[in-house]
Amino acid sequence: MIQSTRFTIAGAARESVACSLSSPGSPGPHPLVVLVHGFKGFSDWGFFPLLTERLTEAGLAALRVNFSHNGTGQDEDAVHFSRLDLFERDRMSYRLLDLQTAIRATWDTEAA
């Protein structure tokens, strides 16, 4: 049975980074695969949910990350580009900071 947890953390410029961590139901620890979207993308789109399911069925944990400045509404509307103000300010350095913060939060959660 797959266990999934959604959580939000403060990322670049204090904007929200929405994350989804899925893991097999068996006792861990499990190797972690980090899935990130590309330009004008988000983690609940396309093949990401199916890939997450396949990875967890194979005994891996999967972390999906929605970058803070990807333009989606994150918590309230994570599948529409309703925050063009954030998208306009997007930077590669923001994405790297978001990714680092999400991995660290996942590490802290799994270590506890």
CSV table of N, CA, C and O in Angstrom, one decimal:
chain,number,residue,atom,x,y,z
A,1,MET,N,0.8,-1.2,0.0
A,1,MET,CA,0.0,0.0,0.0
A,1,MET,C,0.9,1.2,0.0
A,1,MET,O,1.8,1.4,0.8
A,2,ILE,N,0.6,2.2,-0.9
A,2,ILE,CA,1.4,3.4,-1.0
A,2,ILE,C,0.9,4.4,0.0
A,2,ILE,O,-0.3,4.6,0.2
A,3,GLN,N,1.9,5.0,0.7
A,3,GLN,CA,1.6,6.1,1.7
A,3,GLN,C,2.0,7.4,1.0
A,3,GLN,O,3.1,7.5,0.5
A,4,SER,N,1.1,8.4,1.0
A,4,SER,CA,1.4,9.7,0.4
A,4,SER,C,1.1,10.8,1.4
A,4,SER,O,0.2,10.7,2.2
A,5,THR,N,2.0,11.7,1.4
A,5,THR,CA,1.9,12.9,2.3
A,5,THR,C,2.2,14.1,1.5
A,5,THR,O,3.1,14.2,0.8
A,6,ARG,N,1.3,15.1,1.6
A,6,ARG,CA,1.5,16.4,1.0
A,6,ARG,C,1.9,17.4,2.1
A,6,ARG,O,1.3,17.4,3.2
A,7,PHE,N,2.8,18.2,1.8
A,7,PHE,CA,3.2,19.3,2.7
A,7,PHE,C,3.7,20.5,2.0
A,7,PHE,O,4.1,20.4,0.8
A,8,THR,N,3.7,21.6,2.6
A,8,THR,CA,4.1,22.9,2.1
A,8,THR,C,5.2,23.5,3.0
A,8,THR,O,5.0,23.4,4.2
A,9,ILE,N,6.2,24.0,2.3
A,9,ILE,CA,7.3,24.6,3.0
A,9,ILE,C,7.5,26.0,2.5
A,9,ILE,O,7.1,26.3,1.4
A,10,ALA,N,8.2,26.8,3.2
A,10,ALA,CA,8.6,28.1,2.7
A,10,ALA,C,9.9,28.0,1.9
A,10,ALA,O,10.9,27.5,2.3
A,11,GLY,N,9.8,28.5,0.6
A,11,GLY,CA,10.9,28.4,-0.3
A,11,GLY,C,11.5,29.7,-0.6
A,11,GLY,O,11.6,30.6,0.3
A,12,ALA,N,12.0,29.9,-1.8
A,12,ALA,CA,12.6,31.1,-2.2
A,12,ALA,C,11.7,32.3,-2.0
A,12,ALA,O,10.5,32.3,-2.3
A,13,ALA,N,12.2,33.4,-1.5
A,13,ALA,CA,11.5,34.6,-1.3
A,13,ALA,C,10.3,34.4,-0.4
A,13,ALA,O,9.3,35.1,-0.6
A,14,ARG,N,10.3,33.4,0.4
A,14,ARG,CA,9.2,33.1,1.4
A,14,ARG,C,7.9,32.6,0.7
A,14,ARG,O,6.9,32.7,1.3
A,15,GLU,N,8.0,32.2,-0.6
A,15,GLU,CA,6.8,31.7,-1.3
A,15,GLU,C,6.7,30.2,-1.0
A,15,GLU,O,7.7,29.5,-0.7
A,16,SER,N,5.5,29.7,-1.2
A,16,SER,CA,5.2,28.3,-0.9
A,16,SER,C,5.8,27.3,-1.9
A,16,SER,O,5.7,27.6,-3.1
A,17,VAL,N,6.3,26.2,-1.4
A,17,VAL,CA,6.8,25.1,-2.2
A,17,VAL,C,5.9,23.9,-1.8
A,17,VAL,O,5.9,23.5,-0.7
A,18,ALA,N,5.0,23.5,-2.7
A,18,ALA,CA,4.1,22.4,-2.5
A,18,ALA,C,4.9,21.1,-2.8
A,18,ALA,O,5.4,20.9,-3.9
A,19,CYS,N,4.8,20.1,-1.9
A,19,CYS,CA,5.5,18.9,-2.1
A,19,CYS,C,4.6,17.7,-1.8
A,19,CYS,O,3.6,17.8,-1.1
A,20,SER,N,4.9,16.6,-2.5
A,20,SER,CA,4.2,15.3,-2.2
A,20,SER,C,5.2,14.2,-2.1
A,20,SER,O,6.0,14.0,-3.0
A,21,LEU,N,5.2,13.5,-1.0
A,21,LEU,CA,6.1,12.4,-0.7
A,21,LEU,C,5.3,11.1,-0.7
A,21,LEU,O,4.4,11.0,0.1
A,22,SER,N,5.7,10.2,-1.5
A,22,SER,CA,5.0,8.9,-1.6
A,22,SER,C,6.1,7.8,-1.3
A,22,SER,O,7.2,7.9,-1.8
A,23,SER,N,5.7,6.8,-0.5
A,23,SER,CA,6.6,5.7,-0.2
A,23,SER,C,5.8,4.4,-0.1
A,23,SER,O,4.6,4.4,0.1
A,24,PRO,N,6.5,3.3,-0.3
A,24,PRO,CA,5.9,2.0,-0.1
A,24,PRO,C,5.4,1.8,1.3
A,24,PRO,O,5.9,2.5,2.2
A,25,GLY,N,4.4,1.0,1.4
A,25,GLY,CA,3.9,0.7,2.8
A,25,GLY,C,4.8,-0.1,3.7
A,25,GLY,O,4.6,-0.2,4.9
A,26,SER,N,5.8,-0.7,3.1
A,26,SER,CA,6.7,-1.5,3.9
A,26,SER,C,7.7,-0.7,4.7
A,26,SER,O,7.9,0.5,4.4
A,27,PRO,N,8.2,-1.2,5.8
A,27,PRO,CA,9.1,-0.5,6.6
A,27,PRO,C,10.4,0.0,5.8
A,27,PRO,O,10.8,-0.7,4.9
A,28,GLY,N,10.8,1.2,6.1
A,28,GLY,CA,12.0,1.8,5.4
A,28,GLY,C,13.2,1.7,6.2
A,28,GLY,O,13.3,0.9,7.1
A,29,PRO,N,14.2,2.4,5.8
A,29,PRO,CA,14.2,3.5,4.8
A,29,PRO,C,14.2,3.0,3.4
A,29,PRO,O,14.6,1.9,3.1
A,30,HIS,N,13.8,3.9,2.5
A,30,HIS,CA,13.7,3.6,1.1
A,30,HIS,C,14.5,4.6,0.3
A,30,HIS,O,14.6,5.8,0.7
A,31,PRO,N,15.2,4.2,-0.8
A,31,PRO,CA,15.9,5.1,-1.6
A,31,PRO,C,14.9,6.2,-2.1
A,31,PRO,O,13.7,5.9,-2.4
A,32,LEU,N,15.4,7.4,-2.2
A,32,LEU,CA,14.5,8.5,-2.6
A,32,LEU,C,14.8,9.0,-4.0
A,32,LEU,O,15.9,9.2,-4.4
A,33,VAL,N,13.7,9.1,-4.8
A,33,VAL,CA,13.8,9.7,-6.2
A,33,VAL,C,13.1,11.0,-6.1
A,33,VAL,O,12.0,11.1,-5.7
A,34,VAL,N,13.8,12.1,-6.6
A,34,VAL,CA,13.2,13.4,-6.6
A,34,VAL,C,12.7,13.7,-8.0
A,34,VAL,O,13.5,13.7,-8.9
A,35,LEU,N,11.4,14.1,-8.1
A,35,LEU,CA,10.9,14.4,-9.4
A,35,LEU,C,10.5,15.9,-9.4
A,35,LEU,O,9.8,16.4,-8.6
A,36,VAL,N,11.1,16.6,-10.4
A,36,VAL,CA,10.9,18.0,-10.6
A,36,VAL,C,10.3,18.3,-12.0
A,36,VAL,O,10.7,17.7,-12.9
A,37,HIS,N,9.5,19.3,-12.1
A,37,HIS,CA,8.9,19.7,-13.3
A,37,HIS,C,9.8,20.6,-14.1
A,37,HIS,O,10.8,21.2,-13.5
A,38,GLY,N,9.6,20.8,-15.3
A,38,GLY,CA,10.3,21.8,-16.1
A,38,GLY,C,9.7,23.1,-16.2
A,38,GLY,O,8.7,23.5,-15.5
A,39,PHE,N,10.1,23.9,-17.1
A,39,PHE,CA,9.6,25.3,-17.4
A,39,PHE,C,8.1,25.2,-17.7
A,39,PHE,O,7.7,24.3,-18.5
A,40,LYS,N,7.3,26.0,-17.1
A,40,LYS,CA,5.9,26.0,-17.2
A,40,LYS,C,5.2,24.7,-16.9
A,40,LYS,O,4.3,24.2,-17.6
A,41,GLY,N,5.7,24.1,-15.9
A,41,GLY,CA,5.1,22.8,-15.5
A,41,GLY,C,4.7,22.8,-14.0
A,41,GLY,O,5.0,23.8,-13.3
A,42,PHE,N,4.2,21.7,-13.6
A,42,PHE,CA,3.8,21.5,-12.2
A,42,PHE,C,3.8,20.0,-11.9
A,42,PHE,O,3.6,19.2,-12.8
A,43,SER,N,3.9,19.6,-10.6
A,43,SER,CA,4.2,18.2,-10.3
A,43,SER,C,2.9,17.3,-10.4
A,43,SER,O,3.1,16.1,-10.3
A,44,ASP,N,1.7,17.8,-10.5
A,44,ASP,CA,0.5,16.9,-10.7
A,44,ASP,C,0.1,16.8,-12.1
A,44,ASP,O,-1.0,16.3,-12.4
A,45,TRP,N,1.0,17.2,-13.1
A,45,TRP,CA,0.6,17.2,-14.5
A,45,TRP,C,1.3,16.0,-15.2
A,45,TRP,O,2.3,15.5,-14.8
A,46,GLY,N,0.6,15.6,-16.3
A,46,GLY,CA,1.2,14.6,-17.2
A,46,GLY,C,1.5,13.3,-16.5
A,46,GLY,O,0.7,12.7,-15.8
A,47,PHE,N,2.8,12.8,-16.7
A,47,PHE,CA,3.2,11.5,-16.3
A,47,PHE,C,3.6,11.4,-14.8
A,47,PHE,O,3.9,10.4,-14.3
A,48,PHE,N,3.8,12.6,-14.1
A,48,PHE,CA,4.3,12.6,-12.8
A,48,PHE,C,3.5,11.7,-11.8
A,48,PHE,O,4.2,11.0,-11.0
A,49,PRO,N,2.2,11.8,-11.7
A,49,PRO,CA,1.5,10.9,-10.8
A,49,PRO,C,1.7,9.4,-11.1
A,49,PRO,O,1.9,8.6,-10.2
A,50,LEU,N,1.7,9.1,-12.4
A,50,LEU,CA,1.8,7.7,-12.7
A,50,LEU,C,3.3,7.2,-12.4
A,50,LEU,O,3.5,6.1,-11.9
A,51,LEU,N,4.3,8.0,-12.7
A,51,LEU,CA,5.6,7.7,-12.4
A,51,LEU,C,5.8,7.5,-10.9
A,51,LEU,O,6.5,6.6,-10.5
A,52,THR,N,5.2,8.4,-10.2
A,52,THR,CA,5.3,8.2,-8.7
A,52,THR,C,4.8,6.9,-8.2
A,52,THR,O,5.4,6.2,-7.4
A,53,GLU,N,3.6,6.5,-8.8
A,53,GLU,CA,3.0,5.2,-8.4
A,53,GLU,C,3.9,4.1,-8.8
A,53,GLU,O,4.1,3.2,-8.0
A,54,ARG,N,4.5,4.1,-10.0
A,54,ARG,CA,5.4,3.0,-10.4
A,54,ARG,C,6.7,2.9,-9.6
A,54,ARG,O,7.1,1.8,-9.3
A,55,LEU,N,7.2,4.1,-9.2
A,55,LEU,CA,8.4,4.1,-8.4
A,55,LEU,C,8.2,3.5,-7.0
A,55,LEU,O,8.9,2.7,-6.5
A,56,THR,N,7.0,3.9,-6.4
A,56,THR,CA,6.7,3.3,-5.1
A,56,THR,C,6.4,1.8,-5.1
A,56,THR,O,6.7,1.1,-4.2
A,57,GLU,N,5.8,1.4,-6.2
A,57,GLU,CA,5.5,0.0,-6.4
A,57,GLU,C,6.8,-0.8,-6.5
A,57,GLU,O,6.9,-2.0,-6.2
A,58,ALA,N,7.9,-0.1,-7.0
A,58,ALA,CA,9.2,-0.8,-7.1
A,58,ALA,C,10.0,-0.7,-5.9
A,58,ALA,O,11.2,-1.1,-5.8
A,59,GLY,N,9.4,-0.1,-4.8
A,59,GLY,CA,10.1,-0.1,-3.5
A,59,GLY,C,10.9,1.2,-3.2
A,59,GLY,O,11.7,1.3,-2.3
A,60,LEU,N,10.7,2.2,-4.1
A,60,LEU,CA,11.4,3.5,-3.9
A,60,LEU,C,10.4,4.6,-3.3
A,60,LEU,O,9.2,4.5,-3.5
A,61,ALA,N,10.9,5.5,-2.7
A,61,ALA,CA,10.2,6.7,-2.2
A,61,ALA,C,10.3,7.8,-3.3
A,61,ALA,O,11.3,7.8,-4.0
A,62,ALA,N,9.2,8.5,-3.5
A,62,ALA,CA,9.2,9.6,-4.6
A,62,ALA,C,8.8,10.9,-4.0
A,62,ALA,O,7.7,11.0,-3.4
A,63,LEU,N,9.6,11.9,-4.2
A,63,LEU,CA,9.3,13.3,-3.8
A,63,LEU,C,9.0,14.1,-5.0
A,63,LEU,O,9.9,14.3,-5.9
A,64,ARG,N,7.8,14.7,-5.1
A,64,ARG,CA,7.4,15.6,-6.2
A,64,ARG,C,7.4,17.0,-5.6
A,64,ARG,O,6.9,17.2,-4.6
A,65,VAL,N,8.0,17.9,-6.4
A,65,VAL,CA,8.2,19.3,-5.9
A,65,VAL,C,7.6,20.3,-6.9
A,65,VAL,O,7.9,20.2,-8.1
A,66,ASN,N,6.7,21.2,-6.4
A,66,ASN,CA,6.2,22.3,-7.2
A,66,ASN,C,7.1,23.5,-6.8
A,66,ASN,O,7.0,24.0,-5.7
A,67,PHE,N,7.9,24.0,-7.7
A,67,PHE,CA,8.7,25.2,-7.4
A,67,PHE,C,7.8,26.4,-7.1
A,67,PHE,O,6.7,26.6,-7.6
A,68,SER,N,8.4,27.2,-6.2
A,68,SER,CA,7.6,28.3,-5.6
A,68,SER,C,7.2,29.4,-6.6
A,68,SER,O,6.2,30.0,-6.4
A,69,HIS,N,7.9,29.5,-7.7
A,69,HIS,CA,7.6,30.6,-8.7
A,69,HIS,C,7.2,30.0,-10.0
A,69,HIS,O,7.4,30.6,-11.1
A,70,ASN,N,6.6,28.8,-10.0
A,70,ASN,CA,6.2,28.2,-11.3
A,70,ASN,C,4.9,28.8,-11.9
A,70,ASN,O,4.5,28.5,-13.0
A,71,GLY,N,4.2,29.6,-11.1
A,71,GLY,CA,3.0,30.3,-11.6
A,71,GLY,C,1.7,29.7,-11.3
A,71,GLY,O,0.7,30.3,-11.5
A,72,THR,N,1.7,28.5,-10.7
A,72,THR,CA,0.5,27.9,-10.2
A,72,THR,C,0.1,28.5,-8.9
A,72,THR,O,0.9,29.1,-8.2
A,73,GLY,N,-1.1,28.3,-8.5
A,73,GLY,CA,-1.6,28.9,-7.2
A,73,GLY,C,-1.2,28.1,-6.0
A,73,GLY,O,-1.6,28.4,-4.9
A,74,GLN,N,-0.4,27.0,-6.2
A,74,GLN,CA,0.1,26.1,-5.2
A,74,GLN,C,-1.0,25.5,-4.4
A,74,GLN,O,-1.7,24.7,-4.9
A,75,ASP,N,-1.2,25.9,-3.1
A,75,ASP,CA,-2.1,25.3,-2.2
A,75,ASP,C,-3.6,25.4,-2.7
A,75,ASP,O,-4.3,24.4,-2.8
A,76,GLU,N,-4.0,26.6,-3.1
A,76,GLU,CA,-5.4,26.8,-3.4
A,76,GLU,C,-5.8,26.4,-4.8
A,76,GLU,O,-6.9,26.1,-5.1
A,77,ASP,N,-4.8,26.4,-5.7
A,77,ASP,CA,-5.1,26.1,-7.1
A,77,ASP,C,-3.8,25.6,-7.8
A,77,ASP,O,-3.2,26.4,-8.6
A,78,ALA,N,-3.5,24.4,-7.6
A,78,ALA,CA,-2.2,23.9,-8.0
A,78,ALA,C,-2.1,23.4,-9.5
A,78,ALA,O,-1.1,23.0,-9.9
A,79,VAL,N,-3.2,23.6,-10.2
A,79,VAL,CA,-3.2,23.1,-11.6
A,79,VAL,C,-3.5,24.2,-12.6
A,79,VAL,O,-3.7,23.9,-13.8
A,80,HIS,N,-3.6,25.4,-12.2
A,80,HIS,CA,-3.8,26.5,-13.1
A,80,HIS,C,-2.7,27.6,-12.9
A,80,HIS,O,-2.3,27.8,-11.8
A,81,PHE,N,-2.3,28.2,-14.0
A,81,PHE,CA,-1.3,29.2,-13.9
A,81,PHE,C,-2.0,30.6,-13.5
A,81,PHE,O,-2.2,31.4,-14.3
A,82,SER,N,-2.4,30.7,-12.3
A,82,SER,CA,-3.1,31.8,-11.8
A,82,SER,C,-2.2,32.8,-11.1
A,82,SER,O,-2.7,33.9,-10.7
A,83,ARG,N,-0.9,32.5,-10.9
A,83,ARG,CA,0.0,33.4,-10.2
A,83,ARG,C,1.1,33.8,-11.2
A,83,ARG,O,2.3,33.5,-11.0
A,84,LEU,N,0.7,34.6,-12.2
A,84,LEU,CA,1.7,35.0,-13.2
A,84,LEU,C,2.7,36.0,-12.6
A,84,LEU,O,3.8,36.1,-13.1
A,85,ASP,N,2.4,36.7,-11.5
A,85,ASP,CA,3.3,37.5,-10.8
A,85,ASP,C,4.5,36.8,-10.3
A,85,ASP,O,5.6,37.2,-10.4
A,86,LEU,N,4.3,35.5,-9.8
A,86,LEU,CA,5.4,34.7,-9.4
A,86,LEU,C,6.2,34.2,-10.5
A,86,LEU,O,7.4,34.2,-10.5
A,87,PHE,N,5.5,33.8,-11.6
A,87,PHE,CA,6.2,33.2,-12.8
A,87,PHE,C,7.1,34.3,-13.4
A,87,PHE,O,8.2,34.0,-13.8
A,88,GLU,N,6.7,35.5,-13.3
A,88,GLU,CA,7.5,36.6,-13.9
A,88,GLU,C,8.8,36.8,-13.1
A,88,GLU,O,9.8,37.2,-13.7
A,89,ARG,N,8.8,36.5,-11.8
A,89,ARG,CA,10.0,36.7,-11.0
A,89,ARG,C,10.8,35.4,-10.9
A,89,ARG,O,11.8,35.4,-10.1
A,90,ASP,N,10.4,34.3,-11.5
A,90,ASP,CA,11.1,33.1,-11.4
A,90,ASP,C,12.6,33.2,-11.8
A,90,ASP,O,13.0,33.9,-12.7
A,91,ARG,N,13.4,32.5,-11.0
A,91,ARG,CA,14.9,32.5,-11.3
A,91,ARG,C,15.4,31.0,-11.1
A,91,ARG,O,14.9,30.3,-10.2
A,92,MET,N,16.4,30.7,-11.8
A,92,MET,CA,17.0,29.3,-11.5
A,92,MET,C,17.5,29.2,-10.1
A,92,MET,O,17.4,28.1,-9.5
A,93,SER,N,18.0,30.3,-9.5
A,93,SER,CA,18.5,30.2,-8.1
A,93,SER,C,17.3,29.9,-7.2
A,93,SER,O,17.5,29.2,-6.2
A,94,TYR,N,16.1,30.4,-7.5
A,94,TYR,CA,15.0,30.1,-6.7
A,94,TYR,C,14.6,28.6,-6.8
A,94,TYR,O,14.3,28.0,-5.8
A,95,ARG,N,14.7,28.1,-8.0
A,95,ARG,CA,14.4,26.6,-8.1
A,95,ARG,C,15.4,25.8,-7.3
A,95,ARG,O,15.0,24.8,-6.7
A,96,LEU,N,16.7,26.1,-7.4
A,96,LEU,CA,17.7,25.4,-6.6
A,96,LEU,C,17.5,25.5,-5.1
A,96,LEU,O,17.6,24.5,-4.4
A,97,LEU,N,17.1,26.7,-4.7
A,97,LEU,CA,16.8,26.8,-3.2
A,97,LEU,C,15.6,26.0,-2.8
A,97,LEU,O,15.6,25.4,-1.8
A,98,ASP,N,14.6,26.1,-3.6
A,98,ASP,CA,13.4,25.3,-3.4
A,98,ASP,C,13.7,23.8,-3.3
A,98,ASP,O,13.2,23.1,-2.4
A,99,LEU,N,14.5,23.3,-4.2
A,99,LEU,CA,14.8,21.9,-4.3
A,99,LEU,C,15.6,21.5,-3.0
A,99,LEU,O,15.3,20.5,-2.4
A,100,GLN,N,16.6,22.3,-2.7
A,100,GLN,CA,17.4,22.0,-1.5
A,100,GLN,C,16.5,22.0,-0.2
A,100,GLN,O,16.6,21.1,0.6
A,101,THR,N,15.6,23.0,-0.1
A,101,THR,CA,14.8,23.1,1.0
A,101,THR,C,13.8,21.9,1.1
A,101,THR,O,13.6,21.3,2.2
A,102,ALA,N,13.3,21.4,0.0
A,102,ALA,CA,12.3,20.3,-0.1
A,102,ALA,C,13.0,19.0,0.3
A,102,ALA,O,12.5,18.2,1.1
A,103,ILE,N,14.2,18.8,-0.2
A,103,ILE,CA,15.0,17.6,0.1
A,103,ILE,C,15.3,17.6,1.6
A,103,ILE,O,15.2,16.6,2.3
A,104,ARG,N,15.8,18.7,2.1
A,104,ARG,CA,16.1,18.8,3.6
A,104,ARG,C,14.9,18.5,4.4
A,104,ARG,O,15.0,17.8,5.4
A,105,ALA,N,13.7,19.1,4.1
A,105,ALA,CA,12.5,18.8,4.8
A,105,ALA,C,12.1,17.4,4.8
A,105,ALA,O,11.7,16.8,5.8
A,106,THR,N,12.3,16.7,3.6
A,106,THR,CA,12.0,15.3,3.5
A,106,THR,C,12.9,14.5,4.4
A,106,THR,O,12.5,13.5,5.1
A,107,TRP,N,14.2,14.8,4.3
A,107,TRP,CA,15.2,14.1,5.1
A,107,TRP,C,14.9,14.2,6.6
A,107,TRP,O,14.9,13.3,7.3
A,108,ASP,N,14.5,15.4,7.1
A,108,ASP,CA,14.2,15.7,8.5
A,108,ASP,C,12.9,14.9,8.9
A,108,ASP,O,12.9,14.3,10.0
A,109,THR,N,12.0,14.8,8.0
A,109,THR,CA,10.7,14.0,8.2
A,109,THR,C,11.0,12.5,8.3
A,109,THR,O,10.6,11.9,9.2
A,110,GLU,N,11.9,12.0,7.4
A,110,GLU,CA,12.2,10.6,7.4
A,110,GLU,C,13.1,10.2,8.6
A,110,GLU,O,13.0,9.1,9.1
A,111,ALA,N,13.9,11.1,9.0
A,111,ALA,CA,14.9,10.8,10.1
A,111,ALA,C,14.2,10.8,11.5
A,111,ALA,O,14.7,10.2,12.4
A,112,ALA,N,13.1,11.5,11.6
A,112,ALA,CA,12.4,11.6,12.9
A,112,ALA,C,11.7,10.3,13.2
A,112,ALA,O,11.4,9.5,12.5
